[in-house]
């Protein structure tokens, strides 16, 4: 009996240690690359941190501005319709709502009084100036890879902004998530607080890409699934996850469900403009990442990102292979009308004039549905979100606009049309209900703003 | 003037006019007097029209700035080739007036309709009298005037023929623009005698014998719209189509929260945008019906102006801006509903006693949302400030009311304002207000060229004069005989000035004649509101009839009697206190009874329907029309509604154009269905959330009924307009049918919010 | 400078590439029959034919038109189905305010060009994108059927 218990405890300890080890391995976003790493100071290759060479002679603020874009601070620190960087953007989490804070240099309500050390503590360790711990909705576990110099360049830029008086909104979190003390434990487990270490077995371009993706752009925060403790699980690095009601797709090298069979040119185009012909365009949070961050990167940096993404091991997720052939020209053929008459009629009225019954837009490549991953996602999460929130983006290639239907159409209608679109243009029709749509509306951060003009 | 310009005045004036319809004396006096005063006596337009029958005929109608030209702007001109040109004085907004007015004149004139050409008259109230289109009053107000114009012209033609043939006028007959001397068999076209006719004395209108209904040859037939050939081929007709040499284009940006003022804007950056010619702030008059503060951007084309506007950053002074919110109003209304106001507006009989003795009492709370008009042609006006004259091309419903306001904004006397009427791409009450025309005038003052102000659709959603929301707490009593005995209504509505109801937010008098409870008490609570409101197709009635006639159905169910029987009983109740005090009101229990009975009959009232199906009926007296509507439908488990049939029966007096009247009955019913199902405006912190049709789902063809059966009871009563009466009773008929099908009562609009949808 | 083929004529326009065709037609070519109603592809009043297909001109950038021929409401009467539909529209007096009707006729013509004998479901699928604020749907349906019957 006692023996049995002893074995049980031993097994438990081994399992627990194994689990801890597994978690530990999972927390390193760069672990997959193997090989050896060195401290930045001892790295022999070309510089992989900081602003790109084009800005090498620019002043600190200019470099800081570039890095602020690269780290995509603006998207999360700006409420819809609010002043940039003044915070107030709501993150609707399963356990409550967290608001981003004001990072303009206002002394009272912003970060105007932050010393360099205080700023670094926030960026690397998630500690506010008053010593209080930030929620990891602020991606400091990623930013901890950022060099001090880069973080302080960002600070220098932020301090040139016009101070905006915008007091923090109070978070609405349920117990125990409202206990900031618990974050200390989380930090011990999931934030190693180490700066980026170049990998000597990889090219300088790869290392630059890795720095941009991990320390700056924090791609994994959306694209990597999370473990039970809400920390990134890099065993499934970039294999896709549901974040804020939107699906961040698998961007590992898997050919079926990832980006393994995208060409370099397509990947480059997508990163540079948020749109690639034949693959569709970014909407929702990725649209914001494209507009506020990725589109500002220099071509070299974007190429570095492509090189880095190419190296992510393939991880299959449950997405079917994308259908790349157009649907029939007549509404009568293809996905049958009988199955979802409501969806078809709504599509006919509100959608067909731009997207066409074939899915290939007669108007603009931006509106082509054929080959778009969201349409091939049988959960229809992003299709529904796009219908609800619309798209309003400006890219180098032009304006991408789709009106938001969430305010005028019922949840039933939105479910019906999302089901119809995925059935007609994708691999498999979705099965959303009005309840699902209501839940998606809840999860999405905030309604995006519509264009002010026709 | 400032007082008159308050938006409220528009509605009250409009409603007064509606109630005047049908009176033997009051209604036309003002228009007619000014018309006659100008010309001395008789039917001036004709005489002068005849003068133009010769060489001057080719001249375009002039602008109305001197006596001679005013004369040219009257109703009829007859050319030597026998073409008859008739000027339609009122705006064509889709109600078909340009066709009907022609038919009315042509009828009395005995004109050959095939050779009648209809033209839009310019704005000159001194010549034409009232020139508005609203409240379905164009036809009733013009009815006698137009008939006299036609009959007077005919009398002069007959006199000329009698003189030419030295015959007796009584022996001369007229038909299809030809005069015939019965005895001699001589005949002549109108065109050939027009010049001679013009020299005949103008007959006294009282001496003219107008046709009886039995004598009509043109009135009541089916006509296509006189502009249809141009409409279907895309010829310029609408305000938005106006083009002038050297024209430039403008947008005007106002504060998204009503009442905000411009502190500053990024003028330099805007002026640098491609295609932009100028940008400036306008202070405005501060009245929503005129010019509110904003920023004008002038560009070489519409798109450049729209594009530049996306870069516009205005620093608004929100000190006096609206912070209204619809969710706040709804919550508040529910809270105050139960406490009836201290002071009742109407108090008939003894309501408390009735409740105490009642066999049954019923209580219910109804609500409906704000709504926008959003006609398909966005607001626009082309204005040209030249030679001390403000010349405008305006798609408006109320040009005559706009004219003095434009003069005020432009700083000129009304005589220096020249207004051209264009066809109007939908009114629905939105264009009773001329704010966009006033804005165009204010902009034109600062631009050295004709300028077209073009609102975006988003502007239109953000700066409408909304149909106000409303909340009604009802309590009714049924006596032991199963009759309606008491009606108590607490109406929760809005006020702009803290004194009277905001425009469109007053309980309509029409309901007074519909709800004949011997014990009746009504009172109201008003919430202050900064968002402008206004008349919206069948103002007041469009929503209040939903609440009242749905509740009537609830009462009929409580009485255990048949709904139709209950209604007829109520309509024919003699409650002297509730009889119209104004003799001009043409409400008639008999006409109401007839439409209700016929509607029930046509809809197959009383037939057995399968489970899940239901038939609902409601009626209203609205805009001088007596109307009943019935809806047959089925509702499935997921609240999807399949409409089997819609019947609408109207008594609006004689029908002028049967095709047009049917179209109005069907269109208004469709609009009512669309509005009841899905439309609402949400206000948050003084801003309108809905920005375009994507969030304001107007009914589309796949969800529209396959047919709507319209029937008319034609009577000798004076005609009323058809733009509005067929709207109000549809929503309660729909709600009553849903109840019949499902047992679930609809007490809130739109139905979308209750999970209902129309079946695909 | 771009060259467009509109209603069979070659027209030069000096406008930026990213101007929607709608505004080029209306403000630069004086073809005002094509209307502006929403600017976001939700109302259909701006419908024109581009290479025979109905397209919302408020969404189509003029730079993307290329050499494809454009037909507007001003030119649709020169096509057999366009003429037939215009006739049918007048015969049963479809227009109320008339503002949506140019777009309706353009969509209906494209429908008959592709499908000479449409049934109700076909009509719904082709016409659902064209709003009519006045509610003329019942007559639009009938006019399309009448026109189709004439070609039978
Ligand atoms: S203006 Fe193009 S669809 Fe409405
Ligand atoms: S006829 Fe007025 S919008 Fe269709």
PDB file of C-alpha atoms in Angstrom, chain B residues 190-317:
ATOM      1  CA  UNK B 190     -57.177  74.263 -79.763  1.00  0.00           C
ATOM      2  CA  UNK B 191     -53.883  75.319 -81.265  1.00  0.00           C
ATOM      3  CA  UNK B 192     -55.490  77.154 -84.127  1.00  0.00           C
ATOM      4  CA  UNK B 193     -57.738  79.157 -81.804  1.00  0.00           C
ATOM      5  CA  UNK B 194     -55.302  79.709 -78.965  1.00  0.00           C
ATOM      6  CA  UNK B 195     -54.351  83.236 -79.959  1.00  0.00           C
ATOM      7  CA  UNK B 196     -57.980  84.246 -80.324  1.00  0.00           C
ATOM      8  CA  UNK B 197     -58.909  82.582 -77.076  1.00  0.00           C
ATOM      9  CA  UNK B 198     -56.281  84.587 -75.271  1.00  0.00           C
ATOM     10  CA  UNK B 199     -58.193  87.766 -76.098  1.00  0.00           C
ATOM     11  CA  UNK B 200     -61.390  86.496 -74.533  1.00  0.00           C
ATOM     12  CA  UNK B 201     -62.346  87.770 -71.102  1.00  0.00           C
ATOM     13  CA  UNK B 202     -61.215  85.673 -68.229  1.00  0.00           C
ATOM     14  CA  UNK B 203     -64.190  83.820 -66.799  1.00  0.00           C
ATOM     15  CA  UNK B 204     -65.132  84.108 -63.169  1.00  0.00           C
ATOM     16  CA  UNK B 205     -64.070  80.832 -61.568  1.00  0.00           C
ATOM     17  CA  UNK B 206     -67.442  80.647 -59.863  1.00  0.00           C
ATOM     18  CA  UNK B 207     -69.155  80.562 -63.184  1.00  0.00           C
ATOM     19  CA  UNK B 208     -67.218  77.510 -64.292  1.00  0.00           C
ATOM     20  CA  UNK B 209     -69.055  74.258 -64.185  1.00  0.00           C
ATOM     21  CA  UNK B 210     -66.667  71.500 -63.242  1.00  0.00           C
ATOM     22  CA  UNK B 211     -67.175  67.916 -64.337  1.00  0.00           C
ATOM     23  CA  UNK B 212     -68.823  65.325 -62.177  1.00  0.00           C
ATOM     24  CA  UNK B 213     -67.116  62.008 -61.577  1.00  0.00           C
ATOM     25  CA  UNK B 214     -69.358  60.322 -64.116  1.00  0.00           C
ATOM     26  CA  UNK B 215     -68.107  62.700 -66.790  1.00  0.00           C
ATOM     27  CA  UNK B 216     -64.421  61.921 -66.309  1.00  0.00           C
ATOM     28  CA  UNK B 217     -62.650  60.609 -69.351  1.00  0.00           C
ATOM     29  CA  UNK B 218     -59.067  60.954 -68.192  1.00  0.00           C
ATOM     30  CA  UNK B 219     -59.219  60.945 -64.405  1.00  0.00           C
ATOM     31  CA  UNK B 220     -59.038  57.442 -62.965  1.00  0.00           C
ATOM     32  CA  UNK B 221     -57.308  55.751 -65.893  1.00  0.00           C
ATOM     33  CA  UNK B 222     -53.834  54.230 -65.788  1.00  0.00           C
ATOM     34  CA  UNK B 223     -50.934  56.491 -66.770  1.00  0.00           C
ATOM     35  CA  UNK B 224     -47.248  55.971 -66.887  1.00  0.00           C
ATOM     36  CA  UNK B 225     -45.204  58.709 -65.311  1.00  0.00           C
ATOM     37  CA  UNK B 226     -44.680  61.625 -67.657  1.00  0.00           C
ATOM     38  CA  UNK B 227     -40.937  61.542 -66.947  1.00  0.00           C
ATOM     39  CA  UNK B 228     -40.622  57.788 -67.390  1.00  0.00           C
ATOM     40  CA  UNK B 229     -39.002  57.944 -70.835  1.00  0.00           C
ATOM     41  CA  UNK B 230     -36.255  60.092 -69.363  1.00  0.00           C
ATOM     42  CA  UNK B 231     -35.993  58.014 -66.207  1.00  0.00           C
ATOM     43  CA  UNK B 232     -35.482  54.739 -68.040  1.00  0.00           C
ATOM     44  CA  UNK B 233     -32.901  56.158 -70.400  1.00  0.00           C
ATOM     45  CA  UNK B 234     -30.843  58.019 -67.822  1.00  0.00           C
ATOM     46  CA  UNK B 235     -31.524  61.566 -69.017  1.00  0.00           C
ATOM     47  CA  UNK B 236     -30.700  64.333 -66.545  1.00  0.00           C
ATOM     48  CA  UNK B 237     -33.678  65.003 -64.288  1.00  0.00           C
ATOM     49  CA  UNK B 238     -32.635  64.920 -60.658  1.00  0.00           C
ATOM     50  CA  UNK B 239     -30.923  67.537 -58.567  1.00  0.00           C
ATOM     51  CA  UNK B 240     -27.767  65.468 -58.578  1.00  0.00           C
ATOM     52  CA  UNK B 241     -27.783  65.553 -62.377  1.00  0.00           C
ATOM     53  CA  UNK B 242     -27.536  69.331 -62.658  1.00  0.00           C
ATOM     54  CA  UNK B 243     -24.511  70.553 -64.527  1.00  0.00           C
ATOM     55  CA  UNK B 244     -23.623  74.183 -65.153  1.00  0.00           C
ATOM     56  CA  UNK B 245     -20.785  75.615 -67.179  1.00  0.00           C
ATOM     57  CA  UNK B 246     -17.697  76.052 -65.025  1.00  0.00           C
ATOM     58  CA  UNK B 247     -19.295  74.202 -62.153  1.00  0.00           C
ATOM     59  CA  UNK B 248     -17.219  73.121 -59.140  1.00  0.00           C
ATOM     60  CA  UNK B 249     -18.073  70.591 -56.452  1.00  0.00           C
ATOM     61  CA  UNK B 250     -18.330  70.828 -52.697  1.00  0.00           C
ATOM     62  CA  UNK B 251     -18.654  68.721 -49.591  1.00  0.00           C
ATOM     63  CA  UNK B 252     -19.742  70.131 -46.282  1.00  0.00           C
ATOM     64  CA  UNK B 253     -18.672  68.520 -43.028  1.00  0.00           C
ATOM     65  CA  UNK B 254     -20.642  69.163 -39.880  1.00  0.00           C
ATOM     66  CA  UNK B 255     -19.981  67.934 -36.387  1.00  0.00           C
ATOM     67  CA  UNK B 256     -21.007  64.294 -35.998  1.00  0.00           C
ATOM     68  CA  UNK B 257     -22.694  65.216 -32.737  1.00  0.00           C
ATOM     69  CA  UNK B 258     -25.476  67.679 -33.547  1.00  0.00           C
ATOM     70  CA  UNK B 259     -24.690  71.155 -32.282  1.00  0.00           C
ATOM     71  CA  UNK B 260     -20.895  71.000 -32.319  1.00  0.00           C
ATOM     72  CA  UNK B 261     -19.021  74.008 -33.701  1.00  0.00           C
ATOM     73  CA  UNK B 262     -15.807  74.334 -35.666  1.00  0.00           C
ATOM     74  CA  UNK B 263     -12.874  75.556 -33.603  1.00  0.00           C
ATOM     75  CA  UNK B 264     -10.290  74.988 -36.290  1.00  0.00           C
ATOM     76  CA  UNK B 265      -9.311  72.566 -39.019  1.00  0.00           C
ATOM     77  CA  UNK B 266      -6.246  71.607 -41.016  1.00  0.00           C
ATOM     78  CA  UNK B 267      -6.982  74.079 -43.817  1.00  0.00           C
ATOM     79  CA  UNK B 268      -3.472  74.125 -45.287  1.00  0.00           C
ATOM     80  CA  UNK B 269      -3.287  70.380 -45.603  1.00  0.00           C
ATOM     81  CA  UNK B 270      -6.755  70.186 -47.150  1.00  0.00           C
ATOM     82  CA  UNK B 271      -6.003  72.895 -49.682  1.00  0.00           C
ATOM     83  CA  UNK B 272      -2.956  70.912 -50.791  1.00  0.00           C
ATOM     84  CA  UNK B 273      -4.988  67.793 -51.620  1.00  0.00           C
ATOM     85  CA  UNK B 274      -5.237  66.889 -55.297  1.00  0.00           C
ATOM     86  CA  UNK B 275      -8.140  68.510 -57.097  1.00  0.00           C
ATOM     87  CA  UNK B 276      -8.994  70.786 -54.187  1.00  0.00           C
ATOM     88  CA  UNK B 277      -9.674  74.420 -55.051  1.00  0.00           C
ATOM     89  CA  UNK B 278     -10.516  75.843 -51.670  1.00  0.00           C
ATOM     90  CA  UNK B 279     -11.549  74.977 -48.143  1.00  0.00           C
ATOM     91  CA  UNK B 280     -13.168  77.183 -45.533  1.00  0.00           C
ATOM     92  CA  UNK B 281     -15.188  77.042 -42.371  1.00  0.00           C
ATOM     93  CA  UNK B 282     -18.728  78.377 -42.258  1.00  0.00           C
ATOM     94  CA  UNK B 283     -20.229  79.594 -39.039  1.00  0.00           C
ATOM     95  CA  UNK B 284     -23.790  79.201 -40.233  1.00  0.00           C
ATOM     96  CA  UNK B 285     -26.943  80.511 -38.653  1.00  0.00           C
ATOM     97  CA  UNK B 286     -26.872  77.899 -35.908  1.00  0.00           C
ATOM     98  CA  UNK B 287     -30.307  76.573 -36.860  1.00  0.00           C
ATOM     99  CA  UNK B 288     -30.479  72.956 -37.972  1.00  0.00           C
ATOM    100  CA  UNK B 289     -33.026  73.800 -40.651  1.00  0.00           C
ATOM    101  CA  UNK B 290     -30.649  76.355 -42.138  1.00  0.00           C
ATOM    102  CA  UNK B 291     -26.887  76.189 -41.808  1.00  0.00           C
ATOM    103  CA  UNK B 292     -25.041  74.569 -38.942  1.00  0.00           C
ATOM    104  CA  UNK B 293     -21.317  75.234 -38.538  1.00  0.00           C
ATOM    105  CA  UNK B 294     -19.043  73.160 -40.706  1.00  0.00           C
ATOM    106  CA  UNK B 295     -16.190  72.989 -43.159  1.00  0.00           C
ATOM    107  CA  UNK B 296     -16.663  73.295 -46.912  1.00  0.00           C
ATOM    108  CA  UNK B 297     -14.205  71.741 -49.312  1.00  0.00           C
ATOM    109  CA  UNK B 298     -14.375  72.909 -52.924  1.00  0.00           C
ATOM    110  CA  UNK B 299     -12.866  70.679 -55.586  1.00  0.00           C
ATOM    111  CA  UNK B 300     -12.817  70.077 -59.291  1.00  0.00           C
ATOM    112  CA  UNK B 301     -15.002  66.983 -58.985  1.00  0.00           C
ATOM    113  CA  UNK B 302     -16.986  65.126 -56.368  1.00  0.00           C
ATOM    114  CA  UNK B 303     -14.414  62.427 -55.822  1.00  0.00           C
ATOM    115  CA  UNK B 304     -11.582  64.853 -55.155  1.00  0.00           C
ATOM    116  CA  UNK B 305     -13.756  66.578 -52.584  1.00  0.00           C
ATOM    117  CA  UNK B 306     -14.650  63.258 -50.935  1.00  0.00           C
ATOM    118  CA  UNK B 307     -11.024  62.135 -50.938  1.00  0.00           C
ATOM    119  CA  UNK B 308      -9.757  65.344 -49.452  1.00  0.00           C
ATOM    120  CA  UNK B 309     -12.375  65.089 -46.761  1.00  0.00           C
ATOM    121  CA  UNK B 310     -10.831  61.846 -45.539  1.00  0.00           C
ATOM    122  CA  UNK B 311      -7.842  63.941 -44.552  1.00  0.00           C
ATOM    123  CA  UNK B 312      -9.965  66.550 -42.824  1.00  0.00           C
ATOM    124  CA  UNK B 313      -9.300  66.965 -39.115  1.00  0.00           C
ATOM    125  CA  UNK B 314     -11.692  69.334 -37.417  1.00  0.00           C
ATOM    126  CA  UNK B 315     -11.281  70.410 -33.838  1.00  0.00           C
ATOM    127  CA  UNK B 316     -14.893  70.588 -32.683  1.00  0.00           C
ATOM    128  CA  UNK B 317     -16.230  72.661 -29.867  1.00  0.00           C
TER     129      UNK B 317
END
